[in-house]
XYZ file of C-alpha atoms in Angstrom:
639
model
C 184.944 63.166 30.374
C 186.777 62.567 33.678
C 185.470 61.266 37.004
C 188.989 61.610 38.797
C 187.066 64.056 41.219
C 184.311 61.529 41.931
C 181.917 62.872 39.463
C 181.894 63.095 35.747
C 183.290 66.303 34.708
C 184.566 68.002 31.404
C 188.289 67.680 31.160
C 190.112 69.666 28.220
C 193.328 68.535 26.955
C 195.645 70.862 24.829
C 199.171 69.084 24.949
C 198.838 68.845 28.927
C 195.661 68.276 30.964
C 193.654 71.733 31.720
C 191.559 72.031 35.009
C 188.052 70.486 34.691
C 185.048 72.239 34.271
C 183.377 71.729 37.827
C 179.835 71.806 36.750
C 177.012 68.965 36.810
C 176.472 67.575 33.436
C 175.210 64.069 34.543
C 176.121 60.895 32.792
C 177.125 62.267 29.203
C 176.148 60.027 26.401
C 177.256 62.420 23.366
C 179.589 65.114 23.282
C 180.736 67.570 20.457
C 183.279 70.482 20.555
C 182.203 73.334 18.414
C 184.381 74.028 15.380
C 184.721 77.759 16.226
C 185.215 78.997 19.757
C 185.518 77.231 23.142
C 182.159 75.575 23.315
C 180.914 72.034 24.075
C 177.485 70.625 23.441
C 176.614 67.708 25.543
C 173.496 65.256 26.119
C 172.986 63.345 29.413
C 171.198 60.581 30.829
C 168.491 63.089 32.061
C 167.438 63.691 28.510
C 168.893 66.969 28.616
C 171.103 68.724 26.040
C 173.519 71.090 27.378
C 175.906 73.891 26.104
C 179.032 74.551 28.010
C 181.301 77.521 27.489
C 184.908 76.651 28.571
C 185.917 80.354 28.888
C 183.226 81.673 31.145
C 183.051 78.112 32.970
C 179.203 77.989 32.760
C 177.004 75.223 31.610
C 173.414 75.871 30.641
C 170.519 73.532 29.520
C 169.173 74.403 26.275
C 166.562 71.457 25.713
C 165.056 68.609 27.580
C 162.764 65.771 26.597
C 160.284 63.913 28.578
C 160.363 60.964 26.232
C 164.110 59.877 25.491
C 167.792 61.054 24.929
C 169.239 63.231 22.258
C 172.282 60.993 21.530
C 173.599 62.715 18.243
C 174.860 66.335 18.066
C 175.951 68.306 15.147
C 177.495 71.851 14.911
C 177.111 74.115 11.842
C 180.588 74.827 9.996
C 180.711 78.287 11.516
C 179.791 77.165 15.100
C 176.806 79.359 15.274
C 174.100 76.603 15.275
C 173.523 73.404 17.122
C 171.451 70.647 15.600
C 170.156 67.530 17.583
C 166.968 65.391 17.762
C 164.319 65.852 20.564
C 162.010 63.364 21.248
C 158.583 65.082 21.302
C 156.492 61.764 22.095
C 157.103 58.115 22.700
C 157.638 57.335 19.021
C 158.669 60.620 17.140
C 161.142 63.246 17.467
C 162.176 66.486 15.842
C 165.377 67.818 14.678
C 165.973 71.156 16.666
C 168.227 73.916 15.804
C 169.821 76.090 18.523
C 171.187 79.393 17.780
C 174.096 80.202 20.328
C 174.077 84.175 19.949
C 170.345 84.225 20.582
C 169.609 81.343 22.661
C 166.712 80.560 20.619
C 165.631 77.158 19.067
C 163.669 76.180 16.335
C 162.366 72.994 14.677
C 163.806 71.985 11.368
C 161.462 69.014 10.913
C 157.682 68.842 12.064
C 158.185 66.238 14.787
C 155.343 64.000 13.423
C 158.011 61.176 12.631
C 161.205 59.730 14.053
C 163.852 61.974 12.877
C 167.500 61.491 13.928
C 171.048 61.834 13.273
C 171.363 65.468 12.028
C 174.576 66.576 10.148
C 175.329 69.710 8.268
C 176.426 70.034 4.849
C 180.095 71.620 5.219
C 179.151 74.058 2.472
C 176.280 75.344 4.415
C 173.360 74.402 2.170
C 171.684 71.745 3.732
C 171.027 69.899 7.031
C 171.141 66.306 6.591
C 169.167 63.650 8.566
C 167.533 60.355 8.718
C 163.968 59.855 9.224
C 161.275 56.943 9.622
C 158.724 58.455 7.214
C 158.442 55.909 4.383
C 155.272 53.802 5.072
C 155.691 50.906 2.815
C 154.624 47.784 4.569
C 155.818 44.233 3.678
C 153.358 41.114 4.113
C 154.405 38.476 6.682
C 155.040 35.183 5.342
C 153.634 33.197 8.352
C 150.845 35.013 9.964
C 148.508 37.820 8.557
C 150.469 40.672 9.527
C 152.356 43.597 7.872
C 155.253 45.504 9.216
C 157.865 48.061 8.269
C 161.285 46.409 8.519
C 163.037 49.120 6.626
C 161.177 52.549 6.715
C 164.240 54.840 7.001
C 165.517 56.982 4.313
C 168.123 59.937 4.226
C 166.801 63.389 3.779
C 168.029 66.961 3.632
C 166.466 70.254 4.732
C 167.391 73.281 2.522
C 168.652 75.979 4.881
C 168.271 78.838 2.287
C 165.005 79.599 0.546
C 165.146 79.968 -3.364
C 168.126 77.730 -4.212
C 168.425 75.117 -6.963
C 166.792 71.914 -6.528
C 169.129 69.702 -4.734
C 168.869 66.709 -7.131
C 168.871 68.572 -10.248
C 172.217 69.809 -10.715
C 173.151 73.060 -12.744
C 174.395 72.368 -16.248
C 178.092 72.785 -16.475
C 180.921 72.157 -19.163
C 183.970 70.083 -18.708
C 186.360 72.755 -17.340
C 188.916 71.376 -15.099
C 189.418 74.609 -13.112
C 188.703 74.443 -9.605
C 186.320 76.916 -8.318
C 186.865 77.568 -4.590
C 184.281 79.138 -2.392
C 185.141 81.134 0.723
C 185.222 78.524 3.629
C 182.027 78.513 5.408
C 183.540 78.748 8.688
C 184.858 82.193 7.584
C 181.246 83.540 6.787
C 178.124 83.302 8.687
C 175.717 80.646 7.973
C 172.250 81.850 6.841
C 169.140 79.841 7.599
C 165.801 81.148 6.314
C 163.496 80.034 9.266
C 160.319 80.767 7.337
C 159.182 77.570 5.640
C 162.010 75.679 6.925
C 159.973 72.495 7.884
C 158.568 72.548 4.278
C 161.867 72.426 2.408
C 162.669 68.897 3.145
C 163.446 66.368 0.310
C 164.292 62.713 0.452
C 167.583 61.396 -1.324
C 166.874 59.533 -4.430
C 167.611 56.198 -2.849
C 165.421 53.372 -1.471
C 164.175 52.823 2.089
C 166.427 50.765 4.101
C 167.891 50.412 7.701
C 170.056 53.542 7.780
C 172.186 54.535 10.881
C 174.497 57.315 10.278
C 174.588 60.138 7.897
C 177.483 62.905 7.356
C 178.529 65.476 4.865
C 181.587 66.225 2.862
C 182.097 68.739 0.164
C 179.588 68.208 -2.541
C 178.760 64.541 -1.086
C 176.759 62.818 1.652
C 177.818 59.636 3.339
C 175.682 57.107 5.160
C 175.619 53.668 6.449
C 172.943 51.133 5.494
C 172.392 47.628 6.943
C 170.360 44.719 5.628
C 167.147 43.142 7.283
C 168.456 40.550 9.653
C 166.711 38.065 11.781
C 166.729 38.725 15.660
C 168.489 35.674 16.510
C 170.122 34.834 12.969
C 168.273 31.587 12.144
C 168.077 30.827 8.368
C 171.142 32.439 7.417
C 170.141 36.114 8.141
C 172.166 37.151 11.088
C 172.840 40.779 11.337
C 175.900 41.596 8.949
C 178.186 44.663 8.694
C 176.446 47.518 6.800
C 177.779 49.369 3.603
C 179.045 52.787 3.637
C 177.603 54.623 0.698
C 178.445 58.106 -0.885
C 175.863 60.312 -2.605
C 177.567 62.748 -5.111
C 175.475 65.725 -5.918
C 177.150 66.560 -9.084
C 176.432 63.300 -10.531
C 173.244 62.668 -8.584
C 174.595 59.145 -8.150
C 175.007 56.833 -5.107
C 177.852 54.270 -4.791
C 179.117 51.913 -2.283
C 182.516 52.976 -0.985
C 183.122 50.248 1.735
C 181.204 46.786 1.852
C 181.830 46.089 5.524
C 181.370 48.783 8.090
C 179.515 48.924 11.505
C 180.351 52.742 12.314
C 182.200 55.631 10.905
C 183.463 59.190 11.868
C 184.879 62.062 10.031
C 187.970 64.212 10.976
C 187.165 67.799 11.631
C 188.381 68.963 8.161
C 186.315 66.212 6.504
C 189.017 64.795 4.599
C 189.675 61.614 6.772
C 187.309 58.679 7.351
C 187.537 56.338 10.310
C 185.758 53.228 9.991
C 185.008 50.253 12.329
C 184.309 46.878 11.344
C 183.851 44.633 14.372
C 186.996 45.073 16.505
C 189.072 46.498 13.488
C 189.473 50.090 12.644
C 190.648 51.666 9.278
C 191.314 55.348 8.203
C 190.636 56.078 4.494
C 190.258 59.187 2.332
C 186.779 60.524 2.842
C 184.601 60.153 -0.121
C 186.748 58.066 -2.324
C 186.371 54.258 -3.208
C 189.191 52.200 -1.767
C 190.419 49.503 -4.156
C 190.996 46.647 -1.801
C 192.577 44.556 -4.552
C 195.349 47.232 -4.844
C 196.574 46.391 -1.356
C 198.130 43.221 -2.233
C 201.628 42.906 -1.284
C 201.345 45.881 1.111
C 201.566 45.275 5.233
C 198.213 44.762 6.596
C 198.700 47.639 8.734
C 199.921 50.670 6.721
C 198.834 53.848 4.963
C 198.094 52.118 1.823
C 195.480 49.684 3.437
C 194.335 52.180 5.985
C 194.039 49.373 8.786
C 195.127 50.666 12.252
C 197.368 48.096 14.283
C 195.413 48.320 17.464
C 197.811 45.794 19.033
C 200.351 48.840 19.511
C 198.149 50.297 22.071
C 199.407 49.709 25.749
C 197.636 50.740 28.783
C 199.260 50.552 32.374
C 196.432 49.253 34.684
C 196.770 49.150 38.465
C 194.038 46.947 39.582
C 193.416 48.255 42.943
C 192.806 51.753 41.561
C 190.736 50.649 38.619
C 188.734 48.597 41.102
C 188.060 51.541 43.464
C 186.968 53.651 40.338
C 184.523 50.895 39.255
C 182.770 50.703 42.497
C 182.421 54.255 42.615
C 181.066 54.382 39.081
C 178.460 51.579 40.259
C 177.406 53.599 42.960
C 176.962 56.668 40.462
C 175.048 54.773 37.931
C 172.574 53.450 40.488
C 172.138 57.026 42.127
C 171.577 58.673 38.764
C 169.363 56.217 37.247
C 167.456 54.142 39.583
C 163.841 54.065 38.709
C 162.947 56.354 41.848
C 164.978 59.148 43.053
C 164.501 58.054 46.768
C 166.188 54.783 46.056
C 163.217 52.734 47.318
C 163.809 54.386 50.621
C 167.471 52.884 50.902
C 170.186 55.312 51.917
C 172.418 54.436 48.799
C 175.134 56.682 49.777
C 175.619 55.098 52.997
C 175.565 51.609 51.527
C 178.433 52.742 49.168
C 180.333 53.976 52.322
C 179.629 50.553 53.865
C 180.999 48.599 51.186
C 184.100 50.732 49.960
C 186.430 49.741 52.872
C 186.165 46.152 51.757
C 187.886 47.008 48.515
C 191.203 46.821 50.608
C 190.387 42.925 50.934
C 189.598 42.436 47.451
C 192.385 40.359 45.569
C 190.907 39.140 42.346
C 188.479 40.572 39.699
C 186.064 37.907 40.733
C 185.920 39.109 44.327
C 185.091 42.646 42.942
C 182.142 41.325 41.250
C 181.059 39.446 44.147
C 181.367 42.676 46.229
C 179.243 44.705 43.582
C 176.521 41.931 43.459
C 176.371 42.174 47.583
C 176.099 45.878 47.146
C 173.529 45.724 44.690
C 171.586 43.446 46.878
C 171.105 46.222 49.440
C 168.518 47.713 46.882
C 166.324 44.650 47.357
C 165.356 45.157 43.872
C 165.274 42.879 40.584
C 167.578 43.151 37.477
C 170.568 44.752 39.483
C 173.482 42.840 37.755
C 177.041 43.056 37.061
C 178.665 41.255 34.125
C 181.476 41.151 31.613
C 184.900 42.478 32.821
C 188.638 41.423 32.778
C 188.029 38.055 34.475
C 190.630 35.444 33.973
C 189.308 33.136 31.723
C 189.271 29.305 32.753
C 190.639 26.713 30.489
C 188.153 26.153 27.597
C 186.796 22.585 27.566
C 184.255 22.446 24.539
C 182.315 19.347 25.034
C 180.830 17.916 21.830
C 177.196 16.568 22.362
C 174.867 14.034 20.816
C 171.836 15.219 22.525
C 171.007 11.791 23.981
C 170.924 10.063 27.215
C 173.119 6.834 27.884
C 173.248 4.043 30.566
C 176.195 1.588 30.995
C 175.459 -1.934 29.510
C 177.628 -4.567 31.412
C 176.847 -7.132 28.718
C 178.479 -5.479 26.065
C 180.758 -2.832 27.882
C 179.102 -0.064 25.886
C 176.665 2.633 26.484
C 173.062 1.867 25.889
C 171.251 4.716 24.104
C 168.186 5.370 26.522
C 166.735 8.474 24.929
C 167.311 10.361 21.615
C 166.263 14.174 21.636
C 164.126 14.611 18.657
C 164.636 18.236 17.501
C 164.093 19.930 14.240
C 165.432 17.177 11.746
C 165.700 19.871 9.007
C 168.215 22.050 11.168
C 171.505 20.065 11.737
C 172.280 22.159 14.809
C 168.991 21.731 16.196
C 168.636 17.978 16.421
C 170.602 14.922 17.810
C 173.268 13.888 15.350
C 172.222 10.425 16.124
C 169.027 11.333 13.967
C 170.805 12.332 10.818
C 170.213 10.686 7.631
C 172.468 7.608 7.179
C 172.970 7.463 10.865
C 169.414 6.902 12.244
C 170.312 5.464 15.484
C 167.574 3.793 17.491
C 167.098 3.576 21.375
C 168.310 0.296 22.670
C 171.523 0.492 20.393
C 174.830 0.484 22.044
C 177.820 2.636 21.533
C 180.823 0.676 21.703
C 183.602 3.027 20.573
C 184.432 6.672 19.717
C 186.954 7.392 17.224
C 188.383 3.735 17.855
C 188.410 4.339 21.622
C 186.429 1.761 23.396
C 183.562 2.890 25.710
C 183.810 1.680 29.329
C 182.201 2.325 32.798
C 185.163 4.704 33.565
C 185.083 6.170 30.162
C 181.408 6.630 28.980
C 180.597 8.433 25.847
C 180.463 11.886 27.100
C 184.037 11.582 28.354
C 185.298 10.727 24.992
C 183.862 13.789 23.514
C 185.680 16.282 25.385
C 187.125 18.980 23.142
C 185.001 17.601 20.258
C 182.437 20.338 19.875
C 181.413 20.568 16.175
C 183.853 17.901 15.133
C 183.174 14.887 12.947
C 183.578 11.686 15.185
C 183.081 8.052 14.230
C 180.869 5.752 16.430
C 180.806 2.172 16.541
C 177.268 1.058 17.173
C 175.740 -2.358 17.945
C 172.518 -3.922 18.397
C 171.246 -4.957 21.845
C 172.637 -8.449 21.315
C 176.158 -7.027 20.079
C 176.204 -9.110 17.071
C 175.120 -6.508 14.247
C 177.692 -3.867 14.227
C 178.079 -0.757 12.250
C 180.323 2.487 11.994
C 178.775 5.782 11.361
C 180.068 9.388 11.040
C 178.334 12.120 12.969
C 178.983 16.020 13.257
C 178.788 16.603 17.114
C 176.724 19.621 18.404
C 178.276 22.759 20.107
C 175.324 23.217 21.903
C 172.586 20.466 22.584
C 170.115 22.922 24.454
C 168.186 23.528 21.144
C 167.595 19.903 20.665
C 166.759 19.118 24.127
C 164.333 22.105 24.073
C 162.548 21.010 20.987
C 162.348 17.541 22.125
C 160.725 18.793 25.542
C 158.263 20.792 23.884
C 157.314 18.350 21.515
C 156.703 15.647 24.325
C 154.462 18.064 26.397
C 152.577 18.775 23.143
C 151.835 15.175 22.493
C 151.067 14.454 25.928
C 148.309 17.252 25.641
C 147.073 16.166 22.364
C 146.758 12.340 23.732
C 145.073 13.374 26.971
C 142.562 15.501 25.245
C 142.002 13.299 22.231
C 143.227 15.990 19.934
C 140.938 18.854 21.355
C 143.498 20.819 23.324
C 146.480 22.564 21.790
C 149.916 23.495 23.616
C 152.744 25.914 23.159
C 155.670 27.007 25.431
C 157.032 30.514 25.691
C 160.827 30.094 26.790
C 161.275 33.759 27.047
C 159.837 37.201 25.810
C 162.526 38.039 23.362
C 163.059 36.799 19.943
C 163.039 33.208 20.763
C 159.770 33.282 22.613
C 158.280 35.406 19.817
C 159.260 32.816 17.296
C 158.166 29.827 19.222
C 154.546 31.594 19.826
C 154.066 32.277 16.060
C 155.551 28.830 15.167
C 152.692 26.943 17.131
C 149.861 29.339 17.581
C 148.640 29.098 13.933
C 148.504 25.170 14.421
C 147.403 24.925 17.970
C 144.791 27.814 17.990
C 142.385 25.699 15.895
C 141.793 23.186 18.564
C 138.819 23.312 21.020
C 141.203 24.620 23.603
C 144.672 26.134 24.125
C 147.223 25.971 26.847
C 149.982 28.601 26.942
C 152.920 27.562 29.018
C 155.186 30.202 30.279
C 156.924 28.243 33.197
C 160.551 29.008 33.327
C 160.081 31.965 31.077
C 163.370 34.042 31.164
C 161.543 37.487 30.294
C 162.140 40.074 27.794
C 159.886 42.486 26.225
C 157.574 41.084 23.695
C 154.656 40.151 26.143
C 152.420 42.810 24.899
C 152.633 41.720 21.349
C 151.739 38.111 22.268
C 148.859 39.165 24.867
C 147.381 41.141 21.844
C 146.924 38.262 19.552
C 145.857 35.938 22.602
C 142.966 38.310 23.341
C 141.595 38.305 19.834
C 137.904 37.010 19.785
C 136.358 35.334 16.804
C 133.352 37.150 15.667
C 132.849 35.631 12.336
C 134.186 33.635 9.328
C 135.176 34.125 5.574
C 133.359 31.572 3.435
C 134.717 30.308 -0.087
C 132.746 27.719 -2.146
C 135.427 24.937 -2.174
C 137.085 25.717 1.235
C 136.230 25.268 4.890
C 135.486 28.442 6.796
C 138.200 30.756 7.706
C 138.089 32.708 11.052
C 137.650 36.360 11.510
C 139.935 37.921 12.569
C 142.603 35.623 11.396
C 144.882 33.705 13.770
C 142.611 33.810 16.743
C 141.878 31.230 19.100
C 138.661 28.802 18.429
C 138.163 27.907 22.111
C 139.177 28.835 25.578
C 142.922 29.636 26.462
C 144.520 29.022 29.661
C 148.076 29.862 30.766
C 150.497 27.674 33.133
C 153.250 29.650 35.003
C 155.481 28.936 37.868
C 158.116 30.556 40.189
C 160.692 30.452 37.448
C 158.755 32.688 35.238
C 160.262 36.221 35.748
C 160.275 39.753 34.412
C 158.282 39.952 31.381
C 157.139 36.538 32.281
C 155.759 38.140 35.495
C 154.237 40.704 33.297
C 152.645 38.396 31.003
C 151.256 36.214 33.685
C 149.578 39.133 35.420
C 148.148 40.540 32.460
C 146.863 37.401 31.096
C 144.593 37.434 34.185
C 144.230 41.349 34.008
C 142.893 41.263 30.531
C 140.697 38.180 31.281
C 142.089 36.181 28.439
C 141.391 32.976 30.351
C 142.518 31.230 33.716
C 146.170 31.454 35.084
C 147.170 28.153 36.708
C 150.370 27.348 38.610
C 152.494 29.301 41.444
C 153.395 32.708 42.124
C 155.881 34.157 39.590
C 159.345 35.333 40.381
C 158.469 38.924 41.077
C 160.819 40.992 39.255
C 159.305 43.772 37.341
C 161.670 46.752 37.970
C 163.218 46.361 34.751
C 166.589 46.714 33.170
C 168.137 48.792 30.087
C 171.905 47.759 29.611
C 173.498 50.884 27.856
C 176.610 51.716 30.001
C 179.413 49.116 29.588
């Protein structure tokens, strides 16, 4: 795709650049060239699937969804059929098969589940796909809840009726003579449409979090990832997945590569390109690579398969690049703003207004400022610009103690005025001064850091520059300066988690004290994974009190408000009784008494929505100030 003309157009390269296909194809999110003939399948931001004929120069829409995009496209080996997922509802999709010759489309799956990532067997027997149709719930360890953290399995659809069961291979001898069939691309692919949706079978592998699937001769490849925490606490941050290979002849699945984020096959199916983080690798498809055998070879070699991406050099003219970027910003808003009339703003006139200022832009930072100003003309929320090739400032990593100090003239040291009380069981969310063996107290003085004396001119924070995460030695003394001790602490890289926990716990204690323990308190910092975790951490404790305060002040927004409101709206209608225990509420995890919410002008986005819906659902009174007012949302997907 090229936007040299000012709009995105198909550009064909065959040794030298060929003329572009001047047709509106939208913002392309997927593109796949046919293996036979000069056709290209595309999917765009308008939820359309397009077929472009490069010979005739025509483009036609072959499918469109009202619910989402079709981001995976797959051609049959002979180029006669195109497979793609089509959203048929908010949460379910079907795999569609489009026949190029007739222009007719049929469903290969029922559309009652979420089916995605179609891929053809190169031998023309099967259509592979991934699907969410294994409903084996897992009980939650915190709340009375069940969920489906895995749910996906690889499947195949038999394209012809009457064949052998795919996972019951035909008995064969041990002959080493290879039997070569006629290449599928040289013969038409036959699909028996009658009963097609019923000829689906799951691969004999467990459900998981599968992301890609592809076919090579006699085998299927896929990636699978472990369940991971949304923000990586407890040692379960998302890790690279595994590339697995299922061999039909052996009916056996094995792991080919342990760490992979994404893969692609060459057109002939013989070479596999893998990505792990920012590294890429090319290996023989379908064979397990022995990394131990790479010892002694250069890192970037045919033996190891690792590609030397540092060899890539690109010539960049900043002024031309910045002009393209400004125009692309204009197109992105024009094509994807939430209403077609741009809220009454003449957007093209806005772009023309700001374009002449490009001549005065001298740095990447000034370009960002220009884009922000241009976005401001829309008068909307969530219109941002981020990332890019900004010149990085010097990295000054300040080590933190999550404590407040004041200078003590008597000793010349820094008196500890406050120590944040975080989660003592998590070293990176508590002040190092609280660590076992350190156990500093408010009122003690810090006299020296790593042997360097503390003074008015060089307070403790100044001596912690470039020490983030490092171990440092502190000399502490009691208020009279007589009893001194030296302790070793590991400085925090980020003190915000400790400070935040300290703030929440002080608020909670204040509410408990003022209400004689009758009112509970919890705070929601955002409506993302952190806010979801905070809610469930405290709700099971605080909901048993006579009343509950839900504090959404300073809420940074997100998308989980509906999940939290659903639980806050629960009403107790009964109790479960057991002989030796106190009555337990029904439904579980429901508030005992009234619930009120606190909000302010710094609660925004989904924090706005939570505040409004808390009132609309009549969960309880909403107290505070008018919220930020930014509910035109954001979906970052073009970088």
